[in-house]
mmCIF file of C-alpha atoms in Angstrom:
data_model
loop_
_atom_site.group_PDB
_atom_site.id
_atom_site.type_symbol
_atom_site.label_atom_id
_atom_site.label_comp_id
_atom_site.label_asym_id
_atom_site.label_seq_id
_atom_site.Cartn_x
_atom_site.Cartn_y
_atom_site.Cartn_z
ATOM 1 C CA MET A 812 -19.069 31.972 0.467
ATOM 2 C CA ARG A 813 -17.973 28.866 -1.429
ATOM 3 C CA ILE A 814 -15.297 26.535 -0.042
ATOM 4 C CA LEU A 815 -13.779 23.695 -2.077
ATOM 5 C CA VAL A 816 -12.292 21.186 0.387
ATOM 6 C CA LEU A 817 -9.641 18.632 -0.593
ATOM 7 C CA VAL A 818 -9.430 15.525 1.598
ATOM 8 C CA ALA A 819 -6.994 12.603 1.624
ATOM 9 C CA ASP A 820 -9.448 9.796 2.290
ATOM 10 C CA ARG A 821 -13.114 8.887 2.184
ATOM 11 C CA VAL A 822 -15.081 10.261 5.124
ATOM 12 C CA ASN A 823 -17.173 7.213 6.023
ATOM 13 C CA PRO A 824 -17.056 5.240 8.177
ATOM 14 C CA PRO A 825 -15.545 7.882 10.535
ATOM 15 C CA THR A 826 -12.991 5.566 12.147
ATOM 16 C CA SER A 827 -9.871 7.763 12.215
ATOM 17 C CA GLY A 828 -9.132 11.261 13.487
ATOM 18 C CA ALA A 829 -9.062 12.740 9.985
ATOM 19 C CA ARG A 830 -12.275 10.990 8.967
ATOM 20 C CA VAL A 831 -14.083 12.114 12.095
ATOM 21 C CA ARG A 832 -13.029 15.714 11.463
ATOM 22 C CA ASN A 833 -14.184 15.603 7.840
ATOM 23 C CA HIS A 834 -17.403 13.788 8.758
ATOM 24 C CA PHE A 835 -18.527 16.539 11.140
ATOM 25 C CA LEU A 836 -16.684 19.757 10.310
ATOM 26 C CA TRP A 837 -17.915 20.370 6.779
ATOM 27 C CA LYS A 838 -21.544 19.622 7.667
ATOM 28 C CA ASN A 839 -21.292 22.212 10.434
ATOM 29 C CA LEU A 840 -19.730 24.713 8.043
ATOM 30 C CA LYS A 841 -22.613 24.186 5.615
ATOM 31 C CA GLN A 842 -25.092 24.763 8.428
ATOM 32 C CA LEU A 843 -23.514 28.206 8.866
ATOM 33 C CA GLY A 844 -24.684 29.114 5.348
ATOM 34 C CA VAL A 845 -21.467 28.268 3.483
ATOM 35 C CA GLU A 846 -21.566 26.372 0.187
ATOM 36 C CA VAL A 847 -19.198 23.415 0.571
ATOM 37 C CA ARG A 848 -17.947 20.872 -1.939
ATOM 38 C CA ILE A 849 -15.518 18.053 -1.225
ATOM 39 C CA LEU A 850 -13.038 16.493 -3.623
ATOM 40 C CA GLY A 851 -10.965 13.644 -2.287
ATOM 41 C CA LEU A 852 -9.078 10.418 -2.709
ATOM 42 C CA ASP A 853 -10.774 7.073 -2.178
ATOM 43 C CA ARG A 854 -8.118 4.780 -0.738
ATOM 44 C CA GLU A 855 -10.585 1.921 -0.202
ATOM 45 C CA PRO A 856 -12.768 1.786 -3.325
ATOM 46 C CA GLY A 857 -15.541 -0.751 -3.170
ATOM 47 C CA LEU A 858 -16.483 -0.268 0.472
ATOM 48 C CA ARG A 859 -20.239 -0.325 1.014
ATOM 49 C CA PHE A 860 -20.179 2.957 2.946
ATOM 50 C CA SER A 861 -20.896 6.222 1.157
ATOM 51 C CA PRO A 862 -17.500 7.946 0.949
ATOM 52 C CA GLY A 863 -18.720 11.481 1.733
ATOM 53 C CA PRO A 864 -20.638 13.174 4.563
ATOM 54 C CA VAL A 865 -24.404 13.364 4.312
ATOM 55 C CA SER A 866 -25.670 16.688 2.846
ATOM 56 C CA VAL A 867 -22.288 17.804 1.423
ATOM 57 C CA GLU A 868 -21.670 17.361 -2.305
ATOM 58 C CA SER A 869 -18.662 15.053 -2.535
ATOM 59 C CA GLU A 870 -16.612 13.356 -5.220
ATOM 60 C CA PHE A 871 -13.847 10.807 -4.601
ATOM 61 C CA LEU A 872 -11.307 9.466 -7.079
ATOM 62 C CA SER A 873 -9.023 6.450 -6.841
ATOM 63 C CA PHE A 874 -5.293 6.597 -7.517
ATOM 64 C CA GLU A 875 -4.086 5.747 -10.999
ATOM 65 C CA ARG A 876 -1.553 2.924 -11.073
ATOM 66 C CA ASP A 877 1.926 4.119 -12.078
ATOM 67 C CA ASP A 878 4.251 1.851 -14.003
ATOM 68 C CA PRO A 879 6.726 -0.108 -11.827
ATOM 69 C CA LEU A 880 9.727 2.076 -12.644
ATOM 70 C CA ASP A 881 7.903 5.290 -11.717
ATOM 71 C CA ARG A 882 6.658 3.696 -8.486
ATOM 72 C CA ALA A 883 10.169 2.650 -7.544
ATOM 73 C CA ILE A 884 11.678 6.061 -8.274
ATOM 74 C CA ASN A 885 8.953 7.987 -6.449
ATOM 75 C CA SER A 886 9.116 5.729 -3.387
ATOM 76 C CA LEU A 887 12.830 6.504 -3.156
ATOM 77 C CA LEU A 888 12.362 10.252 -3.570
ATOM 78 C CA TYR A 889 9.207 11.051 -1.619
ATOM 79 C CA SER A 890 7.453 10.168 1.618
ATOM 80 C CA TYR A 891 3.705 9.506 1.679
ATOM 81 C CA HIS A 892 3.092 13.264 2.020
ATOM 82 C CA GLN A 893 3.993 13.801 -1.658
ATOM 83 C CA TRP A 894 3.496 10.436 -3.312
ATOM 84 C CA PRO A 895 1.423 8.782 -4.698
ATOM 85 C CA PHE A 896 -0.070 11.738 -6.556
ATOM 86 C CA SER A 897 -3.346 11.563 -8.483
ATOM 87 C CA LYS A 898 -3.229 13.449 -11.783
ATOM 88 C CA ALA A 899 -6.951 12.813 -12.154
ATOM 89 C CA LEU A 900 -7.719 14.582 -8.879
ATOM 90 C CA ALA A 901 -5.481 17.534 -9.775
ATOM 91 C CA LYS A 902 -7.326 17.883 -13.079
ATOM 92 C CA ARG A 903 -10.697 17.648 -11.329
ATOM 93 C CA VAL A 904 -9.700 20.360 -8.819
ATOM 94 C CA ASP A 905 -8.960 22.717 -11.723
ATOM 95 C CA GLU A 906 -12.227 21.828 -13.466
ATOM 96 C CA VAL A 907 -14.407 22.382 -10.395
ATOM 97 C CA ALA A 908 -12.567 25.602 -9.516
ATOM 98 C CA ALA A 909 -13.206 26.965 -13.036
ATOM 99 C CA GLU A 910 -16.869 25.890 -13.089
ATOM 100 C CA TRP A 911 -17.870 26.649 -9.515
ATOM 101 C CA ASN A 912 -15.681 29.684 -8.671
ATOM 102 C CA PRO A 913 -14.985 29.022 -4.968
ATOM 103 C CA GLN A 914 -13.618 31.845 -2.867
ATOM 104 C CA VAL A 915 -11.350 29.380 -1.030
ATOM 105 C CA ILE A 916 -9.666 26.120 -2.024
ATOM 106 C CA HIS A 917 -8.684 24.362 1.187
ATOM 107 C CA ALA A 918 -6.366 21.361 1.603
ATOM 108 C CA GLU A 919 -7.343 19.402 4.703
ATOM 109 C CA GLU A 920 -4.101 17.662 5.735
ATOM 110 C CA PHE A 921 -0.608 18.429 4.525
ATOM 111 C CA ARG A 922 -0.557 15.727 1.847
ATOM 112 C CA MET A 923 -3.463 17.404 0.026
ATOM 113 C CA ALA A 924 -1.493 20.635 -0.447
ATOM 114 C CA SER A 925 -0.019 19.065 -3.615
ATOM 115 C CA TYR A 926 -3.415 19.586 -5.259
ATOM 116 C CA LEU A 927 -3.675 23.309 -4.556
ATOM 117 C CA PRO A 928 -3.353 25.186 -7.865
ATOM 118 C CA ALA A 929 -0.601 27.424 -6.478
ATOM 119 C CA MET A 930 1.534 24.405 -5.558
ATOM 120 C CA ARG A 931 1.265 23.178 -9.163
ATOM 121 C CA GLY A 932 2.122 26.536 -10.732
ATOM 122 C CA LYS A 933 -1.495 27.293 -11.657
ATOM 123 C CA LYS A 934 -3.093 30.701 -11.307
ATOM 124 C CA SER A 935 -6.393 30.898 -9.462
ATOM 125 C CA PRO A 936 -8.493 33.764 -8.084
ATOM 126 C CA ALA A 937 -9.401 31.610 -5.078
ATOM 127 C CA LYS A 938 -7.532 31.991 -1.813
ATOM 128 C CA GLN A 939 -5.661 28.807 -1.007
ATOM 129 C CA THR A 940 -5.315 27.444 2.508
ATOM 130 C CA ALA A 941 -4.337 24.259 4.305
ATOM 131 C CA THR A 942 -4.633 22.586 7.694
ATOM 132 C CA LEU A 943 -1.455 20.831 8.864
ATOM 133 C CA HIS A 944 -2.268 18.145 11.438
ATOM 134 C CA ASN A 945 1.378 17.717 12.516
ATOM 135 C CA VAL A 946 4.742 19.374 12.017
ATOM 136 C CA GLU A 947 5.413 16.771 9.370
ATOM 137 C CA SER A 948 9.170 17.213 8.955
ATOM 138 C CA ASN A 949 9.675 16.870 12.713
ATOM 139 C CA LEU A 950 7.402 13.830 12.796
ATOM 140 C CA LEU A 951 9.281 12.168 9.933
ATOM 141 C CA ARG A 952 12.553 12.622 11.805
ATOM 142 C CA SER A 953 11.160 10.759 14.815
ATOM 143 C CA THR A 954 9.101 8.039 13.140
ATOM 144 C CA GLY A 955 10.933 7.438 9.861
ATOM 145 C CA SER A 956 9.398 7.000 6.424
ATOM 146 C CA SER A 957 11.023 4.005 4.738
ATOM 147 C CA SER A 958 10.382 0.265 4.888
ATOM 148 C CA TYR A 959 13.664 -0.658 3.170
ATOM 149 C CA PRO A 960 15.985 -1.550 6.079
ATOM 150 C CA LEU A 961 19.247 -1.786 4.122
ATOM 151 C CA VAL A 962 19.001 1.703 2.617
ATOM 152 C CA LYS A 963 16.645 3.232 5.201
ATOM 153 C CA PRO A 964 19.012 6.026 6.417
ATOM 154 C CA LEU A 965 19.758 7.244 2.896
ATOM 155 C CA ILE A 966 16.149 7.107 1.706
ATOM 156 C CA GLU A 967 14.892 8.945 4.776
ATOM 157 C CA LYS A 968 17.437 11.712 4.258
ATOM 158 C CA ILE A 969 16.155 12.128 0.690
ATOM 159 C CA HIS A 970 12.532 12.024 1.885
ATOM 160 C CA LEU A 971 13.235 14.646 4.545
ATOM 161 C CA LEU A 972 15.060 16.963 2.134
ATOM 162 C CA ASN A 973 12.159 16.896 -0.335
ATOM 163 C CA LEU A 974 9.621 17.255 2.473
ATOM 164 C CA LEU A 975 11.386 20.329 3.849
ATOM 165 C CA ARG A 976 11.397 21.880 0.376
ATOM 166 C CA PHE A 977 7.703 21.130 0.038
ATOM 167 C CA GLU A 978 6.906 22.679 3.442
ATOM 168 C CA ALA A 979 8.872 25.806 2.529
ATOM 169 C CA LYS A 980 7.055 26.133 -0.802
ATOM 170 C CA LEU A 981 3.673 25.735 0.875
ATOM 171 C CA ALA A 982 4.562 28.400 3.455
ATOM 172 C CA ARG A 983 5.472 30.746 0.617
ATOM 173 C CA ASP A 984 2.575 29.999 -1.748
ATOM 174 C CA ALA A 985 -0.462 29.555 0.505
ATOM 175 C CA ASP A 986 -2.643 32.458 1.592
ATOM 176 C CA LEU A 987 -3.253 31.029 5.056
ATOM 177 C CA LEU A 988 -2.013 27.960 6.928
ATOM 178 C CA PHE A 989 -3.691 26.453 9.976
ATOM 179 C CA ALA A 990 -1.526 24.616 12.493
ATOM 180 C CA TYR A 991 -3.420 22.016 14.502
ATOM 181 C CA SER A 992 -2.255 23.102 17.949
ATOM 182 C CA GLN A 993 -0.658 26.143 19.534
ATOM 183 C CA ILE A 994 2.559 24.134 20.009
ATOM 184 C CA ASP A 995 2.650 23.252 16.305
ATOM 185 C CA LEU A 996 1.913 26.882 15.464
ATOM 186 C CA GLN A 997 4.995 28.045 17.362
ATOM 187 C CA ALA A 998 7.122 25.373 15.692
ATOM 188 C CA TYR A 999 5.956 26.263 12.178
ATOM 189 C CA ARG A 1000 6.418 29.995 12.740
ATOM 190 C CA LYS A 1001 9.987 29.293 13.805
ATOM 191 C CA LEU A 1002 10.661 27.058 10.795
ATOM 192 C CA TYR A 1003 8.992 29.216 8.124
ATOM 193 C CA ARG A 1004 8.772 32.845 9.156
ATOM 194 C CA ASN A 1005 7.426 33.963 5.777
ATOM 195 C CA GLY A 1006 4.259 31.862 6.129
ATOM 196 C CA ASN A 1007 0.886 33.365 7.014
ATOM 197 C CA TRP A 1008 0.240 31.110 10.014
ATOM 198 C CA SER A 1009 -2.871 30.695 12.093
ATOM 199 C CA PHE A 1010 -4.506 28.030 14.242
ATOM 200 C CA THR A 1011 -7.392 25.587 14.243
ATOM 201 C CA SER A 1012 -8.161 22.687 16.554
ATOM 202 C CA GLY A 1013 -9.779 19.310 16.593
ATOM 203 C CA GLY A 1014 -13.299 18.906 17.847
ATOM 204 C CA ALA A 1015 -16.143 16.570 18.689
ATOM 205 C CA ASP A 1016 -19.882 16.487 18.098
ATOM 206 C CA VAL A 1017 -20.479 17.380 21.727
ATOM 207 C CA ARG A 1018 -23.710 19.349 21.548
ATOM 208 C CA HIS A 1019 -25.549 16.488 19.852
ATOM 209 C CA ARG A 1020 -24.470 13.962 22.476
ATOM 210 C CA ARG A 1021 -25.148 13.279 26.091
ATOM 211 C CA PRO A 1022 -22.684 11.384 28.258
ATOM 212 C CA ALA A 1023 -23.269 7.659 27.910
ATOM 213 C CA PRO A 1024 -24.646 5.823 30.949
ATOM 214 C CA GLU A 1025 -22.016 4.734 33.435
ATOM 215 C CA VAL A 1026 -20.612 1.225 32.943
ATOM 216 C CA LYS A 1027 -19.974 -0.344 36.327
ATOM 217 C CA ASP A 1028 -17.641 -3.053 35.060
ATOM 218 C CA ALA A 1029 -13.918 -2.356 34.632
ATOM 219 C CA ARG A 1030 -13.773 -2.035 30.843
ATOM 220 C CA LEU A 1031 -10.990 -0.077 29.147
ATOM 221 C CA LEU A 1032 -10.939 1.109 25.518
ATOM 222 C CA LEU A 1033 -7.966 2.010 23.312
ATOM 223 C CA LEU A 1034 -9.035 3.425 19.944
ATOM 224 C CA GLY A 1035 -6.926 4.591 17.005
ATOM 225 C CA SER A 1036 -5.642 4.272 13.468
ATOM 226 C CA TRP A 1037 -2.986 1.619 13.842
ATOM 227 C CA ASN A 1038 -0.994 2.442 10.708
ATOM 228 C CA TYR A 1039 -0.120 5.854 12.204
ATOM 229 C CA GLN A 1040 3.303 5.382 13.744
ATOM 230 C CA PRO A 1041 2.809 7.403 16.982
ATOM 231 C CA ASN A 1042 -0.404 5.433 17.708
ATOM 232 C CA LEU A 1043 1.331 2.122 17.008
ATOM 233 C CA GLU A 1044 4.331 3.092 19.130
ATOM 234 C CA GLY A 1045 2.046 4.037 22.023
ATOM 235 C CA LEU A 1046 0.050 0.814 21.763
ATOM 236 C CA GLN A 1047 3.197 -1.311 21.773
ATOM 237 C CA TRP A 1048 4.442 0.574 24.848
ATOM 238 C CA PHE A 1049 1.095 -0.003 26.546
ATOM 239 C CA MET A 1050 1.123 -3.742 25.774
ATOM 240 C CA SER A 1051 4.683 -4.310 26.957
ATOM 241 C CA ARG A 1052 4.960 -1.892 29.899
ATOM 242 C CA VAL A 1053 1.458 -1.038 31.127
ATOM 243 C CA ARG A 1054 -0.778 -4.035 30.364
ATOM 244 C CA PRO A 1055 1.059 -6.402 32.774
ATOM 245 C CA GLN A 1056 0.243 -4.015 35.630
ATOM 246 C CA ILE A 1057 -3.470 -3.561 34.860
ATOM 247 C CA SER A 1058 -5.949 -5.256 37.185
ATOM 248 C CA GLU A 1059 -6.732 -8.821 36.128
ATOM 249 C CA LYS A 1060 -10.457 -8.154 36.409
ATOM 250 C CA ALA A 1061 -10.276 -5.443 33.721
ATOM 251 C CA ARG A 1062 -11.478 -6.210 30.213
ATOM 252 C CA ILE A 1063 -9.483 -4.300 27.619
ATOM 253 C CA THR A 1064 -10.535 -3.619 24.036
ATOM 254 C CA VAL A 1065 -8.338 -2.282 21.260
ATOM 255 C CA ALA A 1066 -10.378 -0.915 18.352
ATOM 256 C CA GLY A 1067 -9.677 0.936 15.135
ATOM 257 C CA SER A 1068 -8.584 0.673 11.549
ATOM 258 C CA HIS A 1069 -5.523 -0.528 9.628
ATOM 259 C CA ALA A 1070 -4.255 -2.994 12.212
ATOM 260 C CA SER A 1071 -2.044 -5.633 10.600
ATOM 261 C CA LYS A 1072 -2.744 -9.325 11.158
ATOM 262 C CA SER A 1073 0.414 -9.618 13.256
ATOM 263 C CA LEU A 1074 -0.648 -6.675 15.442
ATOM 264 C CA GLN A 1075 -4.102 -8.182 15.950
ATOM 265 C CA GLU A 1076 -2.466 -11.439 17.023
ATOM 266 C CA LYS A 1077 -0.210 -9.609 19.511
ATOM 267 C CA ILE A 1078 -3.246 -7.819 20.945
ATOM 268 C CA ARG A 1079 -5.013 -11.132 21.554
ATOM 269 C CA GLU A 1080 -1.840 -12.703 22.990
ATOM 270 C CA ALA A 1081 -1.755 -9.824 25.501
ATOM 271 C CA GLY A 1082 -5.214 -10.847 26.723
ATOM 272 C CA MET A 1083 -7.082 -8.020 24.995
ATOM 273 C CA SER A 1084 -9.896 -8.152 22.444
ATOM 274 C CA PHE A 1085 -9.824 -6.383 19.074
ATOM 275 C CA VAL A 1086 -12.614 -4.629 17.149
ATOM 276 C CA ASP A 1087 -11.722 -3.928 13.536
ATOM 277 C CA THR A 1088 -12.954 -0.643 11.992
ATOM 278 C CA PRO A 1089 -15.947 -0.007 14.273
ATOM 279 C CA SER A 1090 -18.770 1.825 12.511
ATOM 280 C CA ASP A 1091 -20.590 3.036 15.628
ATOM 281 C CA LEU A 1092 -18.443 4.861 18.178
ATOM 282 C CA GLU A 1093 -21.450 5.534 20.405
ATOM 283 C CA VAL A 1094 -21.930 1.814 20.979
ATOM 284 C CA LEU A 1095 -18.196 1.320 21.475
ATOM 285 C CA TYR A 1096 -17.788 4.051 24.091
ATOM 286 C CA GLY A 1097 -21.121 3.174 25.676
ATOM 287 C CA SER A 1098 -19.923 -0.360 26.431
ATOM 288 C CA HIS A 1099 -16.640 0.743 28.087
ATOM 289 C CA SER A 1100 -16.170 2.544 31.368
ATOM 290 C CA MET A 1101 -13.088 4.597 30.385
ATOM 291 C CA ALA A 1102 -10.424 5.073 27.714
ATOM 292 C CA ALA A 1103 -6.650 5.199 27.476
ATOM 293 C CA VAL A 1104 -4.583 7.254 25.008
ATOM 294 C CA PRO A 1105 -0.927 6.211 25.332
ATOM 295 C CA LEU A 1106 1.102 8.573 23.140
ATOM 296 C CA LEU A 1107 4.852 9.112 23.240
ATOM 297 C CA SER A 1108 5.355 11.136 20.034
ATOM 298 C CA GLY A 1109 3.475 13.122 17.406
ATOM 299 C CA SER A 1110 1.759 16.499 17.533
ATOM 300 C CA GLY A 1111 -1.564 18.159 16.729
ATOM 301 C CA THR A 1112 -4.816 17.921 18.681
ATOM 302 C CA ARG A 1113 -5.739 14.559 20.207
ATOM 303 C CA GLY A 1114 -9.111 13.795 18.679
ATOM 304 C CA ARG A 1115 -9.499 10.560 20.643
ATOM 305 C CA ILE A 1116 -9.481 12.475 23.930
ATOM 306 C CA LEU A 1117 -12.115 14.875 22.605
ATOM 307 C CA GLU A 1118 -14.262 11.987 21.355
ATOM 308 C CA ALA A 1119 -14.029 10.220 24.713
ATOM 309 C CA ALA A 1120 -14.978 13.437 26.516
ATOM 310 C CA SER A 1121 -17.983 13.951 24.233
ATOM 311 C CA PHE A 1122 -19.240 10.467 25.154
ATOM 312 C CA GLY A 1123 -18.683 11.102 28.864
ATOM 313 C CA ARG A 1124 -15.657 8.880 29.313
ATOM 314 C CA ALA A 1125 -12.610 9.659 31.464
ATOM 315 C CA VAL A 1126 -9.178 9.154 29.881
ATOM 316 C CA VAL A 1127 -5.707 8.302 31.116
ATOM 317 C CA THR A 1128 -3.032 9.698 28.823
ATOM 318 C CA THR A 1129 0.573 10.896 28.733
ATOM 319 C CA PRO A 1130 1.887 14.485 28.741
ATOM 320 C CA LYS A 1131 2.358 14.119 24.971
ATOM 321 C CA GLY A 1132 -1.258 12.965 24.694
ATOM 322 C CA LEU A 1133 -2.573 16.053 26.463
ATOM 323 C CA GLU A 1134 -0.360 18.375 24.419
ATOM 324 C CA GLY A 1135 -2.350 20.843 22.331
ATOM 325 C CA LEU A 1136 -5.542 20.612 24.416
ATOM 326 C CA GLU A 1137 -6.897 23.145 26.900
ATOM 327 C CA PHE A 1138 -7.974 20.477 29.383
ATOM 328 C CA GLU A 1139 -6.658 20.912 32.879
ATOM 329 C CA LYS A 1140 -5.704 17.786 34.807
ATOM 330 C CA GLY A 1141 -8.878 16.275 36.167
ATOM 331 C CA GLU A 1142 -10.986 17.764 33.345
ATOM 332 C CA GLY A 1143 -11.689 14.551 31.511
ATOM 333 C CA VAL A 1144 -8.123 13.284 31.853
ATOM 334 C CA LEU A 1145 -5.510 11.980 34.230
ATOM 335 C CA VAL A 1146 -1.924 12.371 33.020
ATOM 336 C CA ALA A 1147 0.857 9.853 33.646
ATOM 337 C CA ASP A 1148 4.587 10.391 33.083
ATOM 338 C CA SER A 1149 5.667 6.733 33.234
ATOM 339 C CA SER A 1150 4.334 3.261 32.546
ATOM 340 C CA ASP A 1151 4.024 2.581 36.288
ATOM 341 C CA GLU A 1152 2.022 5.769 36.824
ATOM 342 C CA PHE A 1153 -0.087 5.084 33.726
ATOM 343 C CA ALA A 1154 -1.033 1.671 35.112
ATOM 344 C CA ARG A 1155 -1.659 3.037 38.610
ATOM 345 C CA LYS A 1156 -3.998 5.794 37.414
ATOM 346 C CA THR A 1157 -5.798 3.440 35.062
ATOM 347 C CA ASN A 1158 -6.400 0.990 37.898
ATOM 348 C CA LEU A 1159 -7.535 3.863 40.106
ATOM 349 C CA LEU A 1160 -10.272 4.849 37.669
ATOM 350 C CA LEU A 1161 -11.240 1.287 36.820
ATOM 351 C CA ASP A 1162 -11.828 0.639 40.524
ATOM 352 C CA ASN A 1163 -13.672 3.914 41.277
ATOM 353 C CA PRO A 1164 -16.840 4.558 39.251
ATOM 354 C CA ARG A 1165 -17.592 7.755 41.191
ATOM 355 C CA GLU A 1166 -14.151 9.215 40.477
ATOM 356 C CA ARG A 1167 -14.514 8.310 36.807
ATOM 357 C CA GLU A 1168 -17.881 10.055 36.639
ATOM 358 C CA VAL A 1169 -16.611 13.287 38.222
ATOM 359 C CA ILE A 1170 -13.621 13.498 35.879
ATOM 360 C CA ALA A 1171 -15.703 12.575 32.819
ATOM 361 C CA THR A 1172 -18.345 15.221 33.606
ATOM 362 C CA ARG A 1173 -15.694 17.926 33.832
ATOM 363 C CA GLY A 1174 -14.252 16.773 30.517
ATOM 364 C CA TYR A 1175 -17.636 16.807 28.798
ATOM 365 C CA ASN A 1176 -18.345 20.360 29.997
ATOM 366 C CA LYS A 1177 -14.938 21.607 28.778
ATOM 367 C CA ALA A 1178 -15.358 19.899 25.395
ATOM 368 C CA LEU A 1179 -18.830 21.418 24.990
ATOM 369 C CA ALA A 1180 -17.546 24.904 25.790
ATOM 370 C CA VAL A 1181 -14.412 24.832 23.620
ATOM 371 C CA TYR A 1182 -14.313 21.958 21.139
ATOM 372 C CA ASP A 1183 -17.748 21.453 19.606
ATOM 373 C CA TRP A 1184 -17.466 21.214 15.794
ATOM 374 C CA LYS A 1185 -19.773 24.203 15.378
ATOM 375 C CA SER A 1186 -17.275 26.385 17.265
ATOM 376 C CA VAL A 1187 -14.387 25.062 15.153
ATOM 377 C CA ALA A 1188 -16.345 25.776 11.946
ATOM 378 C CA GLU A 1189 -17.277 29.294 13.084
ATOM 379 C CA ASP A 1190 -13.641 30.109 13.769
ATOM 380 C CA LEU A 1191 -12.494 28.812 10.371
ATOM 381 C CA LEU A 1192 -15.218 30.787 8.596
ATOM 382 C CA LYS A 1193 -14.197 33.963 10.405
ATOM 383 C CA GLN A 1194 -10.601 33.536 9.274
ATOM 384 C CA TRP A 1195 -11.558 32.734 5.679
ATOM 385 C CA LYS A 1196 -13.740 35.827 5.555
ATOM 386 C CA THR A 1197 -10.761 37.872 6.691
ATOM 387 C CA ILE A 1198 -8.504 36.756 3.836
ATOM 388 C CA THR A 1199 -11.209 36.922 1.166
ATOM 389 C CA GLY A 1200 -12.391 40.350 2.292
ATOM 390 C CA ARG A 1201 -9.134 42.232 1.760
ATOM 391 C CA SER A 1202 -6.239 42.265 -0.677
ATOM 392 C CA HIS A 1203 -3.544 39.821 0.317
ATOM 393 C CA ALA A 1204 -0.028 40.386 -0.945
ATOM 394 C CA HIS A 1205 1.509 37.474 0.904
ATOM 395 C CA ARG A 1206 1.608 34.955 -1.908
ATOM 396 C CA ALA A 1207 4.233 35.284 -4.636
ATOM 397 C CA ARG A 1208 3.467 33.039 -7.577
#
């Protein structure tokens, strides 16, 4: 089987949830005997890192620069899910599909669905699928999409209207759609009953790792992509409501990509250190005794919790943070409903190495059994074989 995968960003360094997924998932799919090619967008051209995963043929294109009038109009009409759009990538998708004849063209992330031939009115013998990491229209309602304060309400109404139309078209035109959690799956089935909906999950490279040695010192890690609004909201909540209650002896590190200069300054003012775009997560987790994932909104599968579990680190999170994962309380995580409880449980684990180790071991074992990338790849392959092995009358083009 041949799978052409469309991704929204370079894969390396794997410093965000989407990059981590693309870094590991497609290599594991190839190891199952599938031919895989990646076409994607390079949002940071010039970086010294190779943009694609080792062993998978990959090609990344930069955005063309629209003229100022087009940029202004499109920013008013569309959220980041639909614009900017690369005509060069769309053309390259059609060229590779014609030359290589994949059985499946798969958009990894909602924003890449624009490049599926069916969404552009193009005929293709390939089945066309997509993974949706959030219920994007619901997320837009809660986080917003405009940076123009004076006309923000009007612009966001326009963005939402066009986004809802785009979601409905994708539900109608795609052969198979993967929600990123069972909760998202229920929400999408309710919103778009005509879609052929299924489910996939996040993962971690668990089987190739062993839990990192225990760190005796009280060292707490918060990791994320800090231009993603739910992550930023959670970090700000942690700094204002939780951080003042954390033990003074604790050393706290915030790490990740796309943190603004002002955010980095606020992190340091709160008495925490910052690591920008870490290239080696093993070193990062290995030097911290536990992790925190403060989330108040968003959906999908929490890749940071899975990563922490795969490195043998216990996590304190919120009910929203645990949403979409099969972990029971005490299996890798402690769950807190309020800032006071979040601080109390964090202090509890920081002060008790033995308790941390027990919880982390349970989390590692659950992640190994359920969330290893090989298992995620096997499930996707099974579902793709199902739709390519029988006639499928779902899509009307």
